Coordinates of C-alpha atoms in Angstrom, one line a residue:
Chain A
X261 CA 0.0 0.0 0.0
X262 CA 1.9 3.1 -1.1
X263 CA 1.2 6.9 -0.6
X264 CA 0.9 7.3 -4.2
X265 CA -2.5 4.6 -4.1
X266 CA -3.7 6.3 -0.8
X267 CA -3.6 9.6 -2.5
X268 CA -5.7 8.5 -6.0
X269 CA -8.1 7.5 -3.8
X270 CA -8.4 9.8 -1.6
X271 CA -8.7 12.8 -4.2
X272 CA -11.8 11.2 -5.7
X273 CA -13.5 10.7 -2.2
X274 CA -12.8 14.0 -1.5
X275 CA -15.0 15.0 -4.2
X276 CA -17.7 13.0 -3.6
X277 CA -17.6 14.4 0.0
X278 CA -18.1 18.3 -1.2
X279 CA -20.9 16.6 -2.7
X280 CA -22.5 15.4 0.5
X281 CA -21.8 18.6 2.4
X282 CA -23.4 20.5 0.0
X283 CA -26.5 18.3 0.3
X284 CA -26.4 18.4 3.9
X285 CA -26.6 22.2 4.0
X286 CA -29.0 22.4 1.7
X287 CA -31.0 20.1 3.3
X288 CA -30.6 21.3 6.5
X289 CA -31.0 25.3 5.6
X290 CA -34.4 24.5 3.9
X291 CA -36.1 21.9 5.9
X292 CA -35.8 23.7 9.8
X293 CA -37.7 26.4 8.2
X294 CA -40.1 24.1 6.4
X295 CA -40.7 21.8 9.5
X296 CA -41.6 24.3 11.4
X297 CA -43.8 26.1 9.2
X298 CA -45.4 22.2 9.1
X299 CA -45.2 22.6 13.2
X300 CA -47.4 25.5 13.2
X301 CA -49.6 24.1 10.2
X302 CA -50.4 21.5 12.9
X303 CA -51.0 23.3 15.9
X304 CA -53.2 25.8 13.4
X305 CA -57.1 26.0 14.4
X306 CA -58.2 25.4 10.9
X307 CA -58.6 22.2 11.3
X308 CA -58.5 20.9 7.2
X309 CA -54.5 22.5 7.5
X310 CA -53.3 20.6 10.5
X311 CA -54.9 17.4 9.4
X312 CA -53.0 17.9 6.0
X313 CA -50.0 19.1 7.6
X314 CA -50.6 15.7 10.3
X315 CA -51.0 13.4 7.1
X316 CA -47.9 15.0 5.5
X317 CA -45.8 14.1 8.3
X318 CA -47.5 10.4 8.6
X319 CA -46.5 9.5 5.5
X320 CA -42.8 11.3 5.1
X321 CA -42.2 9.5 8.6
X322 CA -43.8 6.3 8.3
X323 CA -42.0 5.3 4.6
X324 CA -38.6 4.6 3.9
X325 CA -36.5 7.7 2.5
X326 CA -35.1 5.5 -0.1
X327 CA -38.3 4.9 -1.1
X328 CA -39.0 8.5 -1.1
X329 CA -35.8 9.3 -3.4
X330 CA -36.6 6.6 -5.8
X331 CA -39.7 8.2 -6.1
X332 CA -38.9 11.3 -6.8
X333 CA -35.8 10.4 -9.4
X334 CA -37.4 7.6 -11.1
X335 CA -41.0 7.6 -10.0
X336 CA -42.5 10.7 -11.3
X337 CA -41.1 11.2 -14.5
X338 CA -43.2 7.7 -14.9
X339 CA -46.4 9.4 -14.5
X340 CA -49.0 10.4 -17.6
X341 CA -49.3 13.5 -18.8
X342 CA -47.0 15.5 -16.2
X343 CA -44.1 12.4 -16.0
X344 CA -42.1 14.2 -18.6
X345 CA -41.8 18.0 -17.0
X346 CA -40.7 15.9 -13.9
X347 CA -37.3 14.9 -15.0
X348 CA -35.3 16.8 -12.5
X349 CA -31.4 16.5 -12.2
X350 CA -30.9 14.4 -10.1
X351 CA -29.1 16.4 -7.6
X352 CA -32.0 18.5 -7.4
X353 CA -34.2 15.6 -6.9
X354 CA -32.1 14.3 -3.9
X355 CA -32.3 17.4 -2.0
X356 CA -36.0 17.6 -3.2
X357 CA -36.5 14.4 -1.4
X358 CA -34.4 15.3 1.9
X359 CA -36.0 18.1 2.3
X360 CA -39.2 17.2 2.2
X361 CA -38.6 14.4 5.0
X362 CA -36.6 16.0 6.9
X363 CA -39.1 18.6 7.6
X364 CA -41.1 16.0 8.6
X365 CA -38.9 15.2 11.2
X366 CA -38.0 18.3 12.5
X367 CA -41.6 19.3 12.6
X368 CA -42.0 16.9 15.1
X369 CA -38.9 17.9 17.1
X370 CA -40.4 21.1 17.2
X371 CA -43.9 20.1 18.4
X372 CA -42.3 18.6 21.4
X373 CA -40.5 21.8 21.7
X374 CA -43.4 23.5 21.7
X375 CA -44.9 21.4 24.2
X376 CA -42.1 22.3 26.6
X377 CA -42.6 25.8 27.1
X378 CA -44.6 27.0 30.1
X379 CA -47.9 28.1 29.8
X380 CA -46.8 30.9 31.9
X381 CA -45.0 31.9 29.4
X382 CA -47.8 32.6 26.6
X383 CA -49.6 34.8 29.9
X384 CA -46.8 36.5 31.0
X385 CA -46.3 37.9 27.4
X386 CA -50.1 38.1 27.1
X387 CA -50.5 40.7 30.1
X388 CA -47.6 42.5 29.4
X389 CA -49.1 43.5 26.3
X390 CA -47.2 41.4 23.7
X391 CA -48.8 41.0 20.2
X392 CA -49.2 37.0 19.4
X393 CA -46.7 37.5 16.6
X394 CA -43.9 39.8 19.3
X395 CA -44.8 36.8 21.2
X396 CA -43.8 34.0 19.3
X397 CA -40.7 35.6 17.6
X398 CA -39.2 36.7 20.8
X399 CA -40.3 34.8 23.2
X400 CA -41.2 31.3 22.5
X401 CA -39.3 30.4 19.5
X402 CA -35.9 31.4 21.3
X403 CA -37.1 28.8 24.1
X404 CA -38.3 26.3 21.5
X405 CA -35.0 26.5 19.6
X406 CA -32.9 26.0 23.0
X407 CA -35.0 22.8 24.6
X408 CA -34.7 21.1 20.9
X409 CA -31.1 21.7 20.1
X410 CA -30.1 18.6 21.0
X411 CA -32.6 16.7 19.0
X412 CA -31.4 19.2 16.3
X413 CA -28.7 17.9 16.9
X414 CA -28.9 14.1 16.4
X415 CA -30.8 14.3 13.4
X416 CA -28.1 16.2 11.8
X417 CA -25.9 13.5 12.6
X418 CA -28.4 11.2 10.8
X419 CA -28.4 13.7 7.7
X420 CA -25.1 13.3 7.7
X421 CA -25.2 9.7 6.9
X422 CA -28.4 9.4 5.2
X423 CA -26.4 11.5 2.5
X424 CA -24.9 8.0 1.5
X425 CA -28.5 7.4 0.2
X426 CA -27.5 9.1 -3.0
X427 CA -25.7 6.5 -3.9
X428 CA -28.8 4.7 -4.7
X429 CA -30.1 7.4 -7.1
X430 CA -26.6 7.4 -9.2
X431 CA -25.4 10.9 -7.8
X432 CA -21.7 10.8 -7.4
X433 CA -20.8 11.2 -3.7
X434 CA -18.0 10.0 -0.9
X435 CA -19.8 6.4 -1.1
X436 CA -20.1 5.9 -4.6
X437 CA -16.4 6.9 -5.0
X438 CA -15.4 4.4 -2.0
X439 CA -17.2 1.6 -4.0
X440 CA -15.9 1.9 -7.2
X441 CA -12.4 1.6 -5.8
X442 CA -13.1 -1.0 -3.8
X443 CA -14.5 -3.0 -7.2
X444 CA -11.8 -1.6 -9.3
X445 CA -8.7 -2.3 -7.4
X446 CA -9.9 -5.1 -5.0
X447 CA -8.7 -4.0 -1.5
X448 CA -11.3 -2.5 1.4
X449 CA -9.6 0.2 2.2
X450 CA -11.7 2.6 0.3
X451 CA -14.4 1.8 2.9
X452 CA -12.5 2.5 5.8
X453 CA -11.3 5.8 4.2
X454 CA -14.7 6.7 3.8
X455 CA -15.5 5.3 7.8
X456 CA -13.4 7.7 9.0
X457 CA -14.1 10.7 6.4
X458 CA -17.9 10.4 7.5
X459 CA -16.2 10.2 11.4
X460 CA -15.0 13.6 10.6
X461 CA -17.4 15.0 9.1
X462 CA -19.5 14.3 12.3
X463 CA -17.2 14.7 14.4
X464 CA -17.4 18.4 13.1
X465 CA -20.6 18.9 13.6
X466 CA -20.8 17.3 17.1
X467 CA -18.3 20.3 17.9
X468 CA -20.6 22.9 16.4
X469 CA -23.1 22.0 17.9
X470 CA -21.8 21.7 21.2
X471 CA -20.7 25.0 20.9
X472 CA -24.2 26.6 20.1
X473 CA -25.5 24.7 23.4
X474 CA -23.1 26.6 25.4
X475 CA -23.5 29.9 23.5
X476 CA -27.5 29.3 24.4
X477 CA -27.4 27.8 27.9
X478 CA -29.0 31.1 29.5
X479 CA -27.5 31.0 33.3
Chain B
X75 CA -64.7 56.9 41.5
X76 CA -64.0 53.5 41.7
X77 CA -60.6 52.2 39.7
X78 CA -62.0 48.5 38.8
X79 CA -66.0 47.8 39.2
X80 CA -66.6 43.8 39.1
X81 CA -70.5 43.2 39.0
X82 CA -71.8 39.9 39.2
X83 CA -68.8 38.1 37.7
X84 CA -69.7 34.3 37.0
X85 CA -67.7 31.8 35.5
X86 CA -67.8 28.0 35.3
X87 CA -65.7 25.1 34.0
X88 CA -68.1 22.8 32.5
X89 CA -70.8 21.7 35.6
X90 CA -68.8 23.8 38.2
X91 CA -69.1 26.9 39.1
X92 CA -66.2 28.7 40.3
X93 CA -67.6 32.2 41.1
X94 CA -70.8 33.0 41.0
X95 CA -71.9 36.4 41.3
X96 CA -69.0 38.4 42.7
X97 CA -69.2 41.9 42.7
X98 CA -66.8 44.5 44.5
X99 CA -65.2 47.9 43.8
X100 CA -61.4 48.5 44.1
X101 CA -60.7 52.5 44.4
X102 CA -57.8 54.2 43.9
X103 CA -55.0 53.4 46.3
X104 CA -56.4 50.4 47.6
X105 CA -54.3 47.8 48.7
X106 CA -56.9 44.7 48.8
X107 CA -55.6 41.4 50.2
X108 CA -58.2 38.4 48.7
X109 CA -57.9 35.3 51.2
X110 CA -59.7 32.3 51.2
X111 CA -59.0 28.3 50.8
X112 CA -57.6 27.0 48.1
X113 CA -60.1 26.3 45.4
X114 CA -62.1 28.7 46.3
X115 CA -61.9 30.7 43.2
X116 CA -59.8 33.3 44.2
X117 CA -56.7 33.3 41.5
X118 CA -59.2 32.6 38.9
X119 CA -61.3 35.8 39.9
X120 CA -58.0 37.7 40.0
X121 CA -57.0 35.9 36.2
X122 CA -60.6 37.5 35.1
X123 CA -60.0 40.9 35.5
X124 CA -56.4 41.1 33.4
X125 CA -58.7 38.5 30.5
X126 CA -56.3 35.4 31.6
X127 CA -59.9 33.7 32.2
X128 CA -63.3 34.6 30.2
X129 CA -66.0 34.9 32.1
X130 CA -69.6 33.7 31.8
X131 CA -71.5 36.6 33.0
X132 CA -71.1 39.9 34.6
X133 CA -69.1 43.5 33.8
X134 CA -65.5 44.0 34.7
X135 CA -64.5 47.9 33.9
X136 CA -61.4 49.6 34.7
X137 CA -61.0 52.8 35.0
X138 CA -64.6 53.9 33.6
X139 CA -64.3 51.3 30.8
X140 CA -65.5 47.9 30.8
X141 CA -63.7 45.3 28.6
X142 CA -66.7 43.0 28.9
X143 CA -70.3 44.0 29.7
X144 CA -73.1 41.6 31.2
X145 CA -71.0 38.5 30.0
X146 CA -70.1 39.8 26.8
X147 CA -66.6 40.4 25.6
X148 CA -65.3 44.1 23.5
X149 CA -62.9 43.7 20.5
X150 CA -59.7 42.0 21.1
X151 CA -57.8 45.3 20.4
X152 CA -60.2 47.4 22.7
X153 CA -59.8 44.8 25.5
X154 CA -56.0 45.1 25.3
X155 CA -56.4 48.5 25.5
X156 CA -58.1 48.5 28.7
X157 CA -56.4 45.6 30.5
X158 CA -52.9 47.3 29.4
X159 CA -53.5 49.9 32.6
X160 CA -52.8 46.9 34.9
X161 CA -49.7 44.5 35.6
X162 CA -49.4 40.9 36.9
X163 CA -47.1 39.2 39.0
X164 CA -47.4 35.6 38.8
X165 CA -47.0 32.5 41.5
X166 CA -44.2 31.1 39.6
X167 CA -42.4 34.5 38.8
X168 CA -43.3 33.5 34.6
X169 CA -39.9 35.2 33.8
X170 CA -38.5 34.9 30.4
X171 CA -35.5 32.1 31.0
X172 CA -33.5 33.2 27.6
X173 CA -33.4 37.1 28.6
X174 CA -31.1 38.5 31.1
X175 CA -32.7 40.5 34.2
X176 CA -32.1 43.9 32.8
X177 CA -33.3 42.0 29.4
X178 CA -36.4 41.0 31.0
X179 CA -37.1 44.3 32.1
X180 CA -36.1 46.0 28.8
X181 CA -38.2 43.9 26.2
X182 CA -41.9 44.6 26.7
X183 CA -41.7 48.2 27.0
X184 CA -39.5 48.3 23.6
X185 CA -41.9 46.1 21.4
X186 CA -45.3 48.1 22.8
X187 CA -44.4 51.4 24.7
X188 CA -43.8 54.4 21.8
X189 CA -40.5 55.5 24.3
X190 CA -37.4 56.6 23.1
X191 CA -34.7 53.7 25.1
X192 CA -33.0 56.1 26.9
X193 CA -36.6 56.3 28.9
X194 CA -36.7 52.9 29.5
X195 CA -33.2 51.7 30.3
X196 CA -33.5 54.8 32.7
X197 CA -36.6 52.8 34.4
X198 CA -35.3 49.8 34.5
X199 CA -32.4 51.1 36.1
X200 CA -34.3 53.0 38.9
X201 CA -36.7 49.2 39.4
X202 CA -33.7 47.6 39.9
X203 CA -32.3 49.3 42.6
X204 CA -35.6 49.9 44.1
X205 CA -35.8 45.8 44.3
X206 CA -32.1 46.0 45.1
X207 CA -30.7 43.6 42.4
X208 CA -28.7 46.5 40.3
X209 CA -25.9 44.2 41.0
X210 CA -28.0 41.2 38.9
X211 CA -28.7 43.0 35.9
X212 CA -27.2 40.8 33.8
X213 CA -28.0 37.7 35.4
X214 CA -30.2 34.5 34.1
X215 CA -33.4 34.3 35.8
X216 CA -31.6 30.4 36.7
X217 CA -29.2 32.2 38.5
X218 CA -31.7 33.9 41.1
X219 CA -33.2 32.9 43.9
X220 CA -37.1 32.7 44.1
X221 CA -37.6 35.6 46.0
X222 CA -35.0 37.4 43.6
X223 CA -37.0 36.2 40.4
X224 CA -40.2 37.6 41.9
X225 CA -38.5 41.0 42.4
X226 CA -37.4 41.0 39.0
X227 CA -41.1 40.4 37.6
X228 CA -42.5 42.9 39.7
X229 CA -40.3 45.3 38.5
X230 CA -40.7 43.8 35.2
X231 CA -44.6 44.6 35.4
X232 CA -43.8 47.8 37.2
X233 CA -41.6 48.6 33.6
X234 CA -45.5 49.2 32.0
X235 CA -46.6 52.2 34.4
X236 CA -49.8 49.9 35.3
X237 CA -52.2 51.7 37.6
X238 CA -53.4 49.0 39.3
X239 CA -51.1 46.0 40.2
X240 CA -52.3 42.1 40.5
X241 CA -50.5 39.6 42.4
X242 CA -51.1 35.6 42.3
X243 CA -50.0 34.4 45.4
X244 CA -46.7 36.0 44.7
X245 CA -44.8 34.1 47.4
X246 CA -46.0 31.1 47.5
X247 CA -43.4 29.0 45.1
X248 CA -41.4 30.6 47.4
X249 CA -39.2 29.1 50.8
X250 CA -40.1 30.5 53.9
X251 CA -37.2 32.9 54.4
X252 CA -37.3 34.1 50.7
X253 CA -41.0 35.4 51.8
X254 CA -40.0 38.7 53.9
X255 CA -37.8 40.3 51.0
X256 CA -40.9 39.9 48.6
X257 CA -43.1 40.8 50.9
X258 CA -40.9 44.4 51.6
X259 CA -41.5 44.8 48.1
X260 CA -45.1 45.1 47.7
X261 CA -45.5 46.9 51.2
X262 CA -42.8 49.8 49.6
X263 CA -45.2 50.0 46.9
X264 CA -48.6 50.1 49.3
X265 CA -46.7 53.1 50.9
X266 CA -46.5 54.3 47.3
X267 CA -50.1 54.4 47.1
X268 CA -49.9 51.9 44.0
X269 CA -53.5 50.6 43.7
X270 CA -52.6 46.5 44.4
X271 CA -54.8 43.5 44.6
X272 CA -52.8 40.4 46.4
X273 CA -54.0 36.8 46.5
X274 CA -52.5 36.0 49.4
X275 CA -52.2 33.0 52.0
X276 CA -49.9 35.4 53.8
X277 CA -52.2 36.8 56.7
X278 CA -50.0 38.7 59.0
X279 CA -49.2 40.7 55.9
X280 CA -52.6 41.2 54.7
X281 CA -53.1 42.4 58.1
X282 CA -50.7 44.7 58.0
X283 CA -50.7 46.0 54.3
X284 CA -54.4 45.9 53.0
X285 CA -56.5 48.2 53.6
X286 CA -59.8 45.9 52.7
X287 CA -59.7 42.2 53.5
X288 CA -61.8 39.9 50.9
X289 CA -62.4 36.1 52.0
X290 CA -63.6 34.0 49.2
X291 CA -64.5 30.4 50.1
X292 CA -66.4 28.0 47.0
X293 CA -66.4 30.9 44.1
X294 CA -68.2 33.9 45.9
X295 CA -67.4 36.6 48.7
X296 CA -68.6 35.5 52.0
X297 CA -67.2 39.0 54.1
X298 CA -65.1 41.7 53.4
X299 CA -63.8 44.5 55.5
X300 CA -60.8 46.8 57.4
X301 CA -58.2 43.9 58.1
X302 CA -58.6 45.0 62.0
X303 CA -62.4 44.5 61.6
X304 CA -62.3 41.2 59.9
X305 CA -59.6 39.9 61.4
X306 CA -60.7 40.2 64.9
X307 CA -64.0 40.0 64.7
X308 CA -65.2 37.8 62.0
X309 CA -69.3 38.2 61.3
X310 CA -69.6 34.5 59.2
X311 CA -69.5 31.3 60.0
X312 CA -67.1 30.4 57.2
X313 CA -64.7 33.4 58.1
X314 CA -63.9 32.4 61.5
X315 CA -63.4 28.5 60.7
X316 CA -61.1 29.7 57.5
X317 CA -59.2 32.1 60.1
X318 CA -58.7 29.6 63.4
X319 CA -57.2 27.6 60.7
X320 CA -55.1 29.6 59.1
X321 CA -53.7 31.8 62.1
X322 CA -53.3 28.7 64.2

């Protein structure tokens, strides 16, 4: 096993990583937003919207994601009429499909979030003359964000590796590269390379996010 | 003129009624102490007048203008309006955990009071002291003691110039020796001549602060009177059981 192997490798997984990082963000920029919009669809009081918003969240979180990403790269541009303005790179269609189940789950972490603040707090804010919108921006959503960091947390650990999923749809990312060394030159080290690049990667984000829970520890 | 007129006030939660027919006036500069068993409807009488409850019947007005009138309820901005000329202090202080003291104390008036912030960090700087916690200005409400946090709030509602203050039971999430340095609080105020109604188990100090004692017992006023009057010399039935118990 020389340097020079390591290196050819390495370069190519390297790659394929930027590739799952990019994904990650993405997916993790658009679908904290989304799940919680989806958090406050369910608590709304019009009562078709939260069942919607309830059903949405059944189904992203009761099926399989691969499932999901199959779906959406192979699935819809199967379907009459519409199929063929449904051919999406399928990049796009990856994050497409992380996205939307994600925000499943983080619409649920934020419903227990929710469910965590003190009533006193809504009347506090009430008599002190707070709108409902002054109330929920600056006073319950800072709270909500701070008792569900550390769920935030863990599920972007699982992002992290659910990223290897793209590997199923053809998108060229750490995994894929890992694999097709691993056929090509017949040794498994391109798997343990990848082991510890997704290690890192983790690793990384443990760190940030341990640093945010201090930053927001409020004593 | 009376400051807050409650006239036949009634309110139940499905098959129970927890006050029925309660009427009283508060004037200016009262300091009423409301006593009475628990369950016996007094915190959710107090919760009516500042809309934290809806009634079922009856007028509350404050200051000449009632919010809701023979059981029935102005607009949402005109009730706001009205209730915004009292402040609350809650049993379990209700501070906000991710603001800092001074924080706390700060944030209301900025998002509703139209006051330059010089005004208002000038306030908050004057409640502090006058709570003595200058020195915790930029605590975490975790890092205070109870009786601290419930200074804070009450200078947190003091922060809205209310007219008329409302206290829940304010020191009863609270240890026995945190009780006095709340307690000093809200009799500095009395001496102010704040306007004050205090849910209270606390009887020496309704004794001493109130000037009208109000005994609730099973969601309606049984007596009410001078502290020395009903204190000593209790006319009902109910009164004098409720005080051997309580004073024993």
């Amino acid at each position: 096993m020389t340097l020079d192997y390591f290196t050819s490798i390495l370069v190519p997984m390297l790659e394929g990583a930027q590739m799952t990082v990019l994904l990650f963000f993405i997916a993790i920029i658009v679908s904290i937003p989304f799940g919680f919009l989806l958090t406050l669809a369910v608590k709304s009081s019009l009562k078709p919207l939260s069942l919607l918003a309830q059903g949405y969240i059944y189904i992203m979180r009761g099926t399989p994601l691969l499932l999901q990403l199959l779906l959406i790269c192979f699935g819809l541009p199967m379907l009459p009429v519409v199929g063929e303005y449904l051919v999406l790179d399928r990049f796009v269609a990856a994050c497409l499909g992380f996205v939307l189940n994600y925000a499943a789950y983080f619409a649920e972490i934020f419903r227990g979030g929710l469910l965590a603040i003190d009533k006193g707090q809504y009347e506090a804010s009430q008599v002190l003359g707070l709108s409902k919108w002054q109330t929920t921006t600056r006073i319950i959503l800072p709270q909500m964000f701070r008792v569900t960091l550390p769920a935030i947390a863990n599920e972007s650990v699982t992002l992290v590796k659910d990223t290897a999923l793209l590997y199923a749809v053809a998108v060229p990312e750490l995994l894929h590269y890992a694999q097709t060394a691993v056929n090509r030159d017949f040794t498994i080290v391109p798997f343990f390379v990848a082991g510890v690049i997704y290690l890192i990667m983790t690793l990384v984000l443990t760190f940030i996010f341990k640093g945010i829970e201090k930053r927001y520890k409020f004593e | 003129m009376a400051i807050i007129e409650v006239s036949n006030l009634r309110k139940s939660f499905g098959k129970l009624d927890v006050l029925k027919q309660i009427t009283f006036d508060v004037n200016k500069n009262d300091v009423i102490a409301v006593i009475g068993p628990s369950g016996s409807g007094k915190s959710t009488m107090l919760r009516s007048l500042i809309h934290l409850e809806e009634i079922n019947a009856g007028s509350i007005t404050i200051d000449g203008d009632s919010f809701v009138k023979d059981g029935v309820y102005a607009k949402p901005q005109e009730i706001k309006k009205i209730t915004s000329k009292m402040g609350m202090v809650f049993q379990h202080f209700n501070l906000f955990p991710h603001l800092t003291v001074k924080e706390n104390l700060e944030l209301p008036p900025k998002l509703v009071k139209n006051e330059p912030i010089e005004m208002i960090q000038q306030r908050s700087n004057d409640l502090l002291r006058k709570v003595g916690l200058t020195e915790r200005a930029d605590a975490y409400p975790a890092n205070l003691s109870g009786g601290q946090k419930q200074r804070v709030a009450i200078a947190r509602a003091l922060m809205m110039n209310p007219e008329i203050l409302l206290f829940d039971e304010p020191t009863s999430a609270l240890d026995p020796e945190l009780t006095g340095e709340v307690l000093e609080v809200i009799k500095a105020l009395a001496k102010e001549q704040m306007t004050m109604i205090v849910v209270t188990h606390e009887m020496g100090f309704a004794r001493e602060v109130a000037n009208r004692v109000i005994f609730m017992d099973n969601g309606e006023i049984i007596e009410s009177g001078h502290p020395a009057e009903l204190f000593t010399n209790p006319k009902n039935e109910r009164t004098k059981a409720f005080l051997s118990r309580s004073l024993k």
